[in-house]
Tab-separated table of C-alpha atoms in Angstrom:
chain	number	residue	atom	x	y	z
A	1055	MET	CA	179.409	389.056	191.538
A	1056	ALA	CA	180.034	386.075	189.764
A	1057	LYS	CA	178.220	385.465	186.093
A	1058	LEU	CA	175.413	383.496	186.071
A	1059	ASN	CA	175.586	380.302	183.184
A	1060	SER	CA	172.314	381.043	180.544
A	1061	LEU	CA	170.126	379.105	183.101
A	1062	GLY	CA	170.747	381.484	185.800
A	1063	PHE	CA	173.390	379.819	188.034
A	1064	ASP	CA	176.893	381.101	189.249
A	1065	ARG	CA	178.588	378.180	188.119
A	1066	ALA	CA	180.092	376.377	185.107
A	1067	PRO	CA	177.414	374.758	182.505
A	1068	GLU	CA	179.540	371.213	183.363
A	1069	ASP	CA	178.809	371.909	187.253
A	1070	THR	CA	174.725	372.322	187.022
A	1071	ARG	CA	172.886	369.758	186.494
A	1072	VAL	CA	169.154	369.746	184.266
A	1073	LEU	CA	166.454	366.925	183.969
A	1074	VAL	CA	164.714	367.784	180.173
A	1075	ALA	CA	161.610	366.277	179.967
A	1076	MET	CA	161.859	364.299	176.475
A	1077	SER	CA	158.308	363.607	174.711
A	1078	GLY	CA	159.918	362.763	171.384
A	1079	GLY	CA	159.227	365.466	170.040
A	1080	VAL	CA	161.007	368.436	167.887
A	1081	ASP	CA	160.472	370.545	170.988
A	1082	SER	CA	162.062	369.122	174.575
A	1083	SER	CA	164.270	367.369	171.283
A	1084	VAL	CA	165.858	371.041	170.829
A	1085	VAL	CA	165.859	371.871	174.474
A	1086	ALA	CA	167.918	368.774	175.627
A	1087	ALA	CA	170.626	369.366	172.428
A	1088	GLN	CA	171.207	372.797	173.252
A	1089	LEU	CA	171.567	372.557	176.454
A	1090	LYS	CA	174.202	369.621	176.054
A	1091	SER	CA	175.842	371.325	173.416
A	1092	GLU	CA	176.227	374.212	175.603
A	1093	GLY	CA	178.156	371.799	178.429
A	1094	TYR	CA	175.665	371.124	180.746
A	1095	ASP	CA	174.970	367.993	182.451
A	1096	VAL	CA	171.945	366.738	180.843
A	1097	VAL	CA	169.594	363.715	181.634
A	1098	GLY	CA	166.669	362.930	179.094
A	1099	VAL	CA	163.512	361.556	180.750
A	1100	THR	CA	160.271	360.489	179.308
A	1101	LEU	CA	157.757	358.930	180.300
A	1102	GLN	CA	155.036	356.687	179.649
A	1103	LEU	CA	152.407	357.055	180.673
A	1104	TYR	CA	149.635	354.646	179.357
A	1105	ASP	CA	150.076	351.311	177.325
A	1106	HIS	CA	151.097	351.618	174.385
A	1107	GLY	CA	149.565	348.349	172.804
A	1108	ALA	CA	145.723	349.399	173.451
A	1109	ALA	CA	143.438	350.751	171.745
A	1110	LEU	CA	143.556	354.629	173.585
A	1111	ALA	CA	147.471	354.318	172.127
A	1112	LYS	CA	147.359	356.929	168.912
A	1113	LYS	CA	150.541	356.075	167.136
A	1114	GLY	CA	152.077	359.427	166.652
A	1115	ALA	CA	150.626	361.413	170.029
A	1116	CYS	CA	152.550	362.391	172.873
A	1117	CYS	CA	154.321	359.950	174.390
A	1118	ALA	CA	153.365	356.774	172.730
A	1119	GLY	CA	156.024	354.026	171.307
A	1120	ARG	CA	157.505	355.744	168.149
A	1121	ASP	CA	157.918	359.199	170.622
A	1122	ILE	CA	159.893	356.938	173.484
A	1123	HIS	CA	162.068	355.415	170.658
A	1124	ASP	CA	162.597	359.198	169.176
A	1125	ALA	CA	163.640	360.833	172.837
A	1126	ARG	CA	166.100	357.620	173.275
A	1127	ARG	CA	167.763	358.247	169.413
A	1128	VAL	CA	168.247	362.197	170.147
A	1129	ALA	CA	169.471	361.416	173.606
A	1130	GLU	CA	172.691	359.006	171.570
A	1131	VAL	CA	173.950	361.402	169.142
A	1132	MET	CA	174.009	363.729	171.886
A	1133	ASN	CA	175.538	361.464	174.126
A	1134	PHE	CA	173.594	361.942	177.541
A	1135	PRO	CA	172.035	359.561	179.482
A	1136	HIS	CA	168.595	358.966	179.146
A	1137	TYR	CA	165.438	357.194	181.362
A	1138	VAL	CA	161.617	355.727	180.539
A	1139	LEU	CA	160.110	355.975	183.879
A	1140	ASP	CA	156.562	354.380	183.748
A	1141	TYR	CA	154.047	356.659	184.578
A	1142	GLU	CA	151.098	354.953	183.409
A	1143	ASN	CA	149.679	354.099	186.935
A	1144	LYS	CA	150.423	357.900	188.254
A	1145	PHE	CA	148.853	358.812	185.005
A	1146	ARG	CA	145.396	357.644	185.138
A	1147	GLU	CA	144.779	358.122	188.911
A	1148	SER	CA	146.114	361.743	188.066
A	1149	VAL	CA	144.488	362.386	184.575
A	1150	ILE	CA	142.162	359.897	182.510
A	1151	ASP	CA	139.722	359.462	185.740
A	1152	GLU	CA	139.358	362.625	186.472
A	1153	PHE	CA	139.191	363.252	182.654
A	1154	ALA	CA	135.984	360.791	182.382
A	1155	ASP	CA	134.323	361.717	185.460
A	1156	ALA	CA	134.270	365.426	183.938
A	1157	TYR	CA	132.891	364.371	180.807
A	1158	LEU	CA	130.083	362.688	182.934
A	1159	ALA	CA	129.517	365.123	184.407
A	1160	GLY	CA	128.550	367.637	181.308
A	1161	ALA	CA	132.111	369.579	181.521
A	1162	THR	CA	134.766	369.862	179.299
A	1163	PRO	CA	137.778	369.055	180.734
A	1164	ILE	CA	141.685	370.070	179.480
A	1165	PRO	CA	143.727	366.726	181.184
A	1166	CYS	CA	146.660	368.571	179.687
A	1167	ILE	CA	146.879	371.188	181.907
A	1168	ARG	CA	146.136	368.465	184.707
A	1169	CYS	CA	148.934	366.570	183.187
A	1170	ASN	CA	151.432	369.354	184.097
A	1171	GLU	CA	150.294	370.958	187.049
A	1172	ARG	CA	149.894	366.623	188.386
A	1173	VAL	CA	152.412	364.429	186.673
A	1174	LYS	CA	155.016	365.959	184.850
A	1175	PHE	CA	155.502	369.012	187.397
A	1176	ARG	CA	155.036	367.188	190.130
A	1177	ASP	CA	156.157	364.112	189.941
A	1178	LEU	CA	158.639	364.719	188.075
A	1179	LEU	CA	159.693	367.363	189.563
A	1180	GLU	CA	160.620	365.193	192.324
A	1181	THR	CA	161.945	362.574	190.357
A	1182	ALA	CA	164.578	365.549	188.799
A	1183	LYS	CA	165.224	366.207	192.757
A	1184	ASP	CA	166.024	363.270	193.234
A	1185	LEU	CA	168.359	362.698	190.742
A	1186	ASP	CA	170.220	365.722	192.247
A	1187	ALA	CA	169.289	367.698	189.458
A	1188	ASP	CA	169.571	371.799	189.245
A	1189	CYS	CA	166.714	372.127	187.950
A	1190	MET	CA	163.983	370.678	185.094
A	1191	ALA	CA	163.861	372.292	181.331
A	1192	THR	CA	160.934	371.279	179.240
A	1193	GLY	CA	159.962	372.448	175.541
A	1194	HIS	CA	157.254	374.609	176.446
A	1195	TYR	CA	156.945	377.521	174.935
A	1196	ILE	CA	156.445	380.448	178.068
A	1197	GLN	CA	159.084	382.494	179.077
A	1198	ARG	CA	160.237	382.453	183.077
A	1199	LYS	CA	161.379	385.955	183.026
A	1200	MET	CA	163.384	387.365	187.696
A	1201	GLY	CA	161.328	390.046	188.300
A	1202	ALA	CA	161.574	392.147	191.085
A	1203	GLY	CA	159.710	389.287	193.544
A	1204	GLY	CA	162.146	386.421	191.769
A	1205	ALA	CA	161.008	384.167	189.125
A	1206	GLU	CA	157.427	385.290	186.758
A	1207	LEU	CA	155.661	383.491	184.569
A	1208	HIS	CA	155.566	385.425	180.828
A	1209	GLN	CA	153.853	384.716	177.993
A	1210	ALA	CA	156.275	382.625	174.696
A	1211	ALA	CA	157.507	385.782	172.389
A	1212	ASP	CA	155.281	384.158	169.970
A	1213	PRO	CA	152.496	384.558	170.384
A	1214	THR	CA	150.910	382.164	168.049
A	1215	ARG	CA	152.838	378.802	169.575
A	1216	ASP	CA	151.886	380.632	173.066
A	1217	GLN	CA	151.292	378.043	175.840
A	1218	SER	CA	150.551	379.850	179.095
A	1219	TYR	CA	147.139	379.059	178.799
A	1220	PHE	CA	147.764	375.538	179.261
A	1221	LEU	CA	150.526	375.966	182.610
A	1222	PHE	CA	148.513	378.330	184.413
A	1223	SER	CA	148.542	376.204	187.756
A	1224	THR	CA	152.026	376.278	188.077
A	1225	THR	CA	152.927	377.137	191.319
A	1226	GLN	CA	155.651	379.637	192.683
A	1227	ASP	CA	158.416	377.015	194.081
A	1228	GLN	CA	157.567	374.474	190.845
A	1229	LEU	CA	158.898	377.784	188.743
A	1230	ASP	CA	161.800	378.737	190.753
A	1231	TYR	CA	162.857	375.159	189.470
A	1232	LEU	CA	161.916	375.021	186.372
A	1233	ARG	CA	163.258	376.162	183.233
A	1234	PHE	CA	162.130	376.978	179.655
A	1235	PRO	CA	164.635	377.344	177.569
A	1236	LEU	CA	162.602	378.051	174.367
A	1237	GLY	CA	159.967	380.768	175.061
A	1238	HIS	CA	162.135	383.320	173.507
A	1239	LEU	CA	162.033	382.111	170.171
A	1240	LYS	CA	159.951	384.105	167.398
A	1241	SER	CA	158.957	381.439	165.184
A	1242	LYS	CA	158.626	377.187	165.422
A	1243	GLU	CA	160.632	377.650	162.222
A	1244	GLU	CA	163.901	378.368	164.549
A	1245	THR	CA	162.723	375.533	166.627
A	1246	ARG	CA	163.289	373.442	163.698
A	1247	ALA	CA	166.265	375.309	162.121
A	1248	LEU	CA	167.678	374.286	165.512
A	1249	ALA	CA	167.214	370.282	165.569
A	1250	ALA	CA	168.505	370.133	161.807
A	1251	LYS	CA	172.039	372.392	163.612
A	1252	TYR	CA	172.340	369.514	165.892
A	1253	GLY	CA	171.724	367.017	163.530
A	1254	LEU	CA	168.425	365.363	165.067
A	1255	SER	CA	166.070	363.546	163.373
A	1256	VAL	CA	163.237	364.440	164.315
A	1257	ALA	CA	163.530	367.764	162.569
A	1258	ASP	CA	160.643	367.355	160.437
A	1259	LYS	CA	158.684	365.585	163.176
A	1260	PRO	CA	155.021	366.834	162.766
A	1261	ASP	CA	153.368	368.379	166.023
A	1262	SER	CA	150.772	366.259	167.979
A	1263	GLN	CA	147.411	367.490	167.214
A	1264	ASP	CA	145.432	365.799	169.798
A	1265	ILE	CA	145.467	364.843	173.128
A	1266	CYS	CA	147.308	362.309	173.454
A	1267	PHE	CA	145.111	359.335	174.917
A	1268	VAL	CA	142.148	360.609	172.756
A	1269	PRO	CA	142.657	358.823	168.772
A	1270	ASN	CA	141.568	361.103	166.465
A	1271	GLY	CA	140.608	364.084	168.647
A	1272	SER	CA	137.135	361.649	169.323
A	1273	TYR	CA	136.726	362.138	174.089
A	1274	ALA	CA	133.337	360.647	173.596
A	1275	ALA	CA	134.728	356.895	172.113
A	1276	VAL	CA	137.446	357.065	175.208
A	1277	ILE	CA	134.509	358.175	177.664
A	1278	GLU	CA	132.483	355.267	176.625
A	1279	LYS	CA	135.565	352.757	176.186
A	1280	LEU	CA	137.071	354.080	180.065
A	1281	ARG	CA	133.586	354.297	181.319
A	1282	PRO	CA	131.151	351.736	179.357
A	1283	ASP	CA	127.292	352.328	180.811
A	1284	ALA	CA	128.588	356.086	179.692
A	1285	ALA	CA	126.176	356.926	177.018
A	1286	GLN	CA	122.762	357.192	178.640
A	1287	PRO	CA	120.394	358.831	176.018
A	1288	GLY	CA	118.292	361.418	177.114
A	1289	GLU	CA	116.121	365.298	176.199
A	1290	ILE	CA	117.270	368.080	174.060
A	1291	VAL	CA	114.985	371.161	176.016
A	1292	HIS	CA	115.266	374.269	174.938
A	1293	LEU	CA	115.689	377.096	177.238
A	1294	ASP	CA	111.855	377.667	177.253
A	1295	GLY	CA	111.170	374.185	178.251
A	1296	ARG	CA	110.435	372.786	175.040
A	1297	VAL	CA	111.591	369.418	174.433
A	1298	MET	CA	113.470	369.720	170.645
A	1299	GLY	CA	114.268	365.888	170.142
A	1300	SER	CA	115.970	363.300	171.975
A	1301	HIS	CA	120.200	361.901	172.359
A	1302	LYS	CA	121.918	359.269	172.962
A	1303	GLY	CA	124.546	360.629	175.747
A	1304	VAL	CA	125.144	363.924	177.104
A	1305	ILE	CA	128.969	363.171	176.578
A	1306	HIS	CA	128.336	363.276	172.765
A	1307	TYR	CA	127.985	367.085	173.196
A	1308	THR	CA	129.830	370.500	174.077
A	1309	ILE	CA	129.036	373.887	174.781
A	1310	GLY	CA	128.668	376.032	171.475
A	1311	GLN	CA	128.000	373.507	169.277
A	1312	ARG	CA	125.365	373.627	166.819
A	1313	ARG	CA	126.008	370.673	164.239
A	1314	GLY	CA	124.886	367.089	165.062
A	1315	LEU	CA	122.403	368.062	166.797
A	1316	GLY	CA	119.831	366.890	164.757
A	1317	ILE	CA	116.543	369.086	165.313
A	1318	GLY	CA	116.611	370.877	162.366
A	1319	GLY	CA	114.130	373.434	161.541
A	1320	GLY	CA	113.825	377.162	162.502
A	1321	GLU	CA	115.587	379.398	164.222
A	1322	PRO	CA	120.217	378.197	164.422
A	1323	LEU	CA	120.455	376.702	168.077
A	1324	TYR	CA	123.424	376.073	170.003
A	1325	VAL	CA	123.992	373.911	173.418
A	1326	VAL	CA	123.490	376.357	176.431
A	1327	LYS	CA	124.011	373.747	179.424
A	1328	LEU	CA	124.599	370.352	179.874
A	1329	ASP	CA	122.581	368.861	182.817
A	1330	ALA	CA	123.958	365.394	183.048
A	1331	GLU	CA	122.007	365.239	186.446
A	1332	LYS	CA	118.728	364.950	184.465
A	1333	LYS	CA	120.343	363.751	180.888
A	1334	GLN	CA	119.892	366.797	179.319
A	1335	VAL	CA	121.093	368.820	176.563
A	1336	ILE	CA	120.182	372.416	176.342
A	1337	VAL	CA	119.700	374.461	173.677
A	1338	GLY	CA	118.448	378.268	172.929
A	1339	PRO	CA	119.997	380.834	170.181
A	1340	LYS	CA	123.660	382.083	170.313
A	1341	THR	CA	122.699	384.965	172.196
A	1342	ALA	CA	122.127	382.803	175.081
A	1343	LEU	CA	126.114	381.617	174.851
A	1344	ALA	CA	127.196	384.827	176.128
A	1345	THR	CA	128.149	385.739	179.603
A	1346	ARG	CA	130.468	388.331	181.720
A	1347	ASN	CA	130.343	386.656	184.733
A	1348	VAL	CA	132.687	383.748	185.319
A	1349	PRO	CA	132.725	381.597	188.610
A	1350	ILE	CA	135.969	380.052	188.870
A	1351	LYS	CA	137.561	376.749	191.670
A	1352	GLU	CA	140.962	375.933	192.656
A	1353	VAL	CA	142.509	379.752	192.339
A	1354	ASN	CA	146.201	379.734	191.340
A	1355	TRP	CA	147.857	382.351	192.158
A	1356	ILE	CA	151.634	383.807	191.239
A	1357	GLY	CA	150.921	387.590	190.590
A	1358	PRO	CA	152.243	390.232	193.351
A	1359	GLY	CA	150.982	389.442	197.202
A	1360	ARG	CA	148.262	387.194	198.208
A	1361	PHE	CA	145.226	386.535	195.918
A	1362	GLU	CA	143.416	387.443	199.285
A	1363	ASP	CA	144.345	390.832	199.404
A	1364	ALA	CA	143.222	391.861	196.003
A	1365	PRO	CA	142.677	395.412	196.091
A	1366	GLU	CA	139.028	397.046	196.919
A	1367	GLY	CA	137.091	396.460	194.219
A	1368	GLY	CA	138.827	393.497	193.265
A	1369	TRP	CA	142.478	392.777	190.578
A	1370	PRO	CA	142.240	394.418	187.004
A	1371	ILE	CA	143.503	391.745	184.648
A	1372	ARG	CA	142.812	390.329	181.495
A	1373	VAL	CA	141.756	387.017	180.945
A	1374	LYS	CA	141.756	384.012	178.421
A	1375	VAL	CA	138.759	381.422	178.981
A	1376	ARG	CA	139.708	380.065	175.562
A	1377	SER	CA	142.962	378.458	174.978
A	1378	THR	CA	142.882	379.918	170.928
A	1379	ARG	CA	141.022	383.389	172.442
A	1380	PRO	CA	143.417	386.851	173.050
A	1381	PRO	CA	143.199	388.317	176.640
A	1382	LYS	CA	140.525	390.432	177.390
A	1383	ASP	CA	140.171	393.181	179.891
A	1384	ALA	CA	138.244	391.724	183.483
A	1385	ILE	CA	138.485	392.707	187.395
A	1386	LEU	CA	138.795	389.232	189.145
A	1387	ARG	CA	137.269	389.286	192.831
A	1388	PRO	CA	138.133	386.592	195.031
A	1389	THR	CA	135.521	385.177	196.949
A	1390	GLY	CA	137.680	382.926	199.346
A	1391	PRO	CA	141.428	381.031	200.149
A	1392	ASN	CA	140.624	379.547	196.395
A	1393	THR	CA	137.758	380.311	194.658
A	1394	GLY	CA	137.186	383.731	193.005
A	1395	ASN	CA	134.421	385.777	190.094
A	1396	VAL	CA	135.436	387.105	187.063
A	1397	GLU	CA	133.700	389.724	185.389
A	1398	LEU	CA	134.404	390.593	181.449
A	1399	PHE	CA	133.737	393.869	180.479
A	1400	LEU	CA	132.936	392.440	177.588
A	1401	ALA	CA	130.441	389.169	177.158
A	1402	GLU	CA	132.355	386.167	176.546
A	1403	GLU	CA	130.047	383.066	174.135
A	1404	GLY	CA	130.935	379.569	174.955
A	1405	VAL	CA	132.453	379.940	178.670
A	1406	ALA	CA	132.017	376.053	179.617
A	1407	PRO	CA	132.879	374.084	183.148
A	1408	GLY	CA	135.909	372.258	182.871
A	1409	GLN	CA	138.090	374.821	180.739
A	1410	ALA	CA	140.496	376.910	182.657
A	1411	CYS	CA	140.452	380.766	182.942
A	1412	VAL	CA	143.929	382.148	183.174
A	1413	PHE	CA	145.166	385.788	184.084
A	1414	TYR	CA	147.419	388.303	182.444
A	1415	GLY	CA	148.785	391.288	183.554
A	1416	LEU	CA	147.213	394.560	182.218
A	1417	ASP	CA	150.556	396.104	180.524
A	1418	ASP	CA	152.843	393.494	180.628
A	1419	THR	CA	152.562	389.391	179.299
A	1420	ARG	CA	153.102	388.394	182.928
A	1421	VAL	CA	150.926	385.241	184.105
A	1422	LEU	CA	149.032	386.412	187.071
A	1423	GLY	CA	148.263	382.616	187.381
A	1424	GLY	CA	144.036	381.564	186.515
A	1425	GLY	CA	140.858	378.682	187.851
A	1426	TRP	CA	138.985	376.688	186.501
A	1427	ILE	CA	135.631	377.209	185.248
A	1428	THR	CA	131.944	376.448	187.639
A	1429	ARG	CA	128.973	377.132	186.016
A	1430	PRO	CA	129.016	380.358	184.443
A	1431	GLU	CA	125.704	382.761	184.341
A	1432	VAL	CA	123.868	382.171	181.093
A	1433	LEU	CA	122.377	385.333	179.759
A	1434	ALA	CA	118.772	385.237	179.093
A	1435	ALA	CA	118.094	384.448	175.707
């Protein structure tokens, strides 16, 4: 049997073309530089996702003008071709518009997942194939491992950098084509050391913290710019029906929020539900944030077998309902071809519609897929 190269192909690196999605940050820059140093036929591509001169753009955010410049410099230093593709219209249609609409509907969307799903791993991946690339590599911290049934998705070796929550919608076909060369690294320091080794100017570049088109993390400001009539005033209502005060727009609130409600006095109250139709922010005690039943839609299953063919009683799994929380034991029961209900063994607080519920194996690091949370059942106060 022929010896496989580091990307899993039975040919020399120089006979293997790989498109590297380059954001201009240290992670994707290291991926491109490392693959080029190993002799691969590297093609770098950076996506222009929005108008860099617009107020939405944030200096230093992903794919801003500076980042395109940084990606181009890495390509020059390492001597491989680099292209910038204008994906502004695709990004607005596939990501930004839905982000705005979801917020107006009282949900808490995660545009980074939609960007991976609908732009990078769909449109860009097709571009990679058009360029006759054998695979596409990214700087995501997640591992692709070969199992008995083919390519599997696994959490990163460094749990503090793991990005599996944001990649749950990766399909099996996409996974067969994708590569994640940084997933096995134990720390970000290792990545920066590699950047220094290759003489990259981005070796000490800070990580971007915000969503690329949301300056300073102010979601409401972006929504008001995209949808000028978005901020409709309404009432702040207690779960028991009492009107506690007024607000200037549902878009200014998130599930689990306590500070900034402006209703003062008495017991601590939290946002437990947003009713965009009635323009109501519903509040209650912290206990009302807890739920054990999480309905989900748009399920993507990359686990063993078919999602609908769950064992009797459901799929025993672990789930994340927030990117920053560790996986918790649960049972996943399909309710349709791509819908289901997750029953958590222990109640979780602040489960919000629009967030992702990501599935993991019980005893390993394998990512089994995930779905989007719809209206969860809120426990009575």
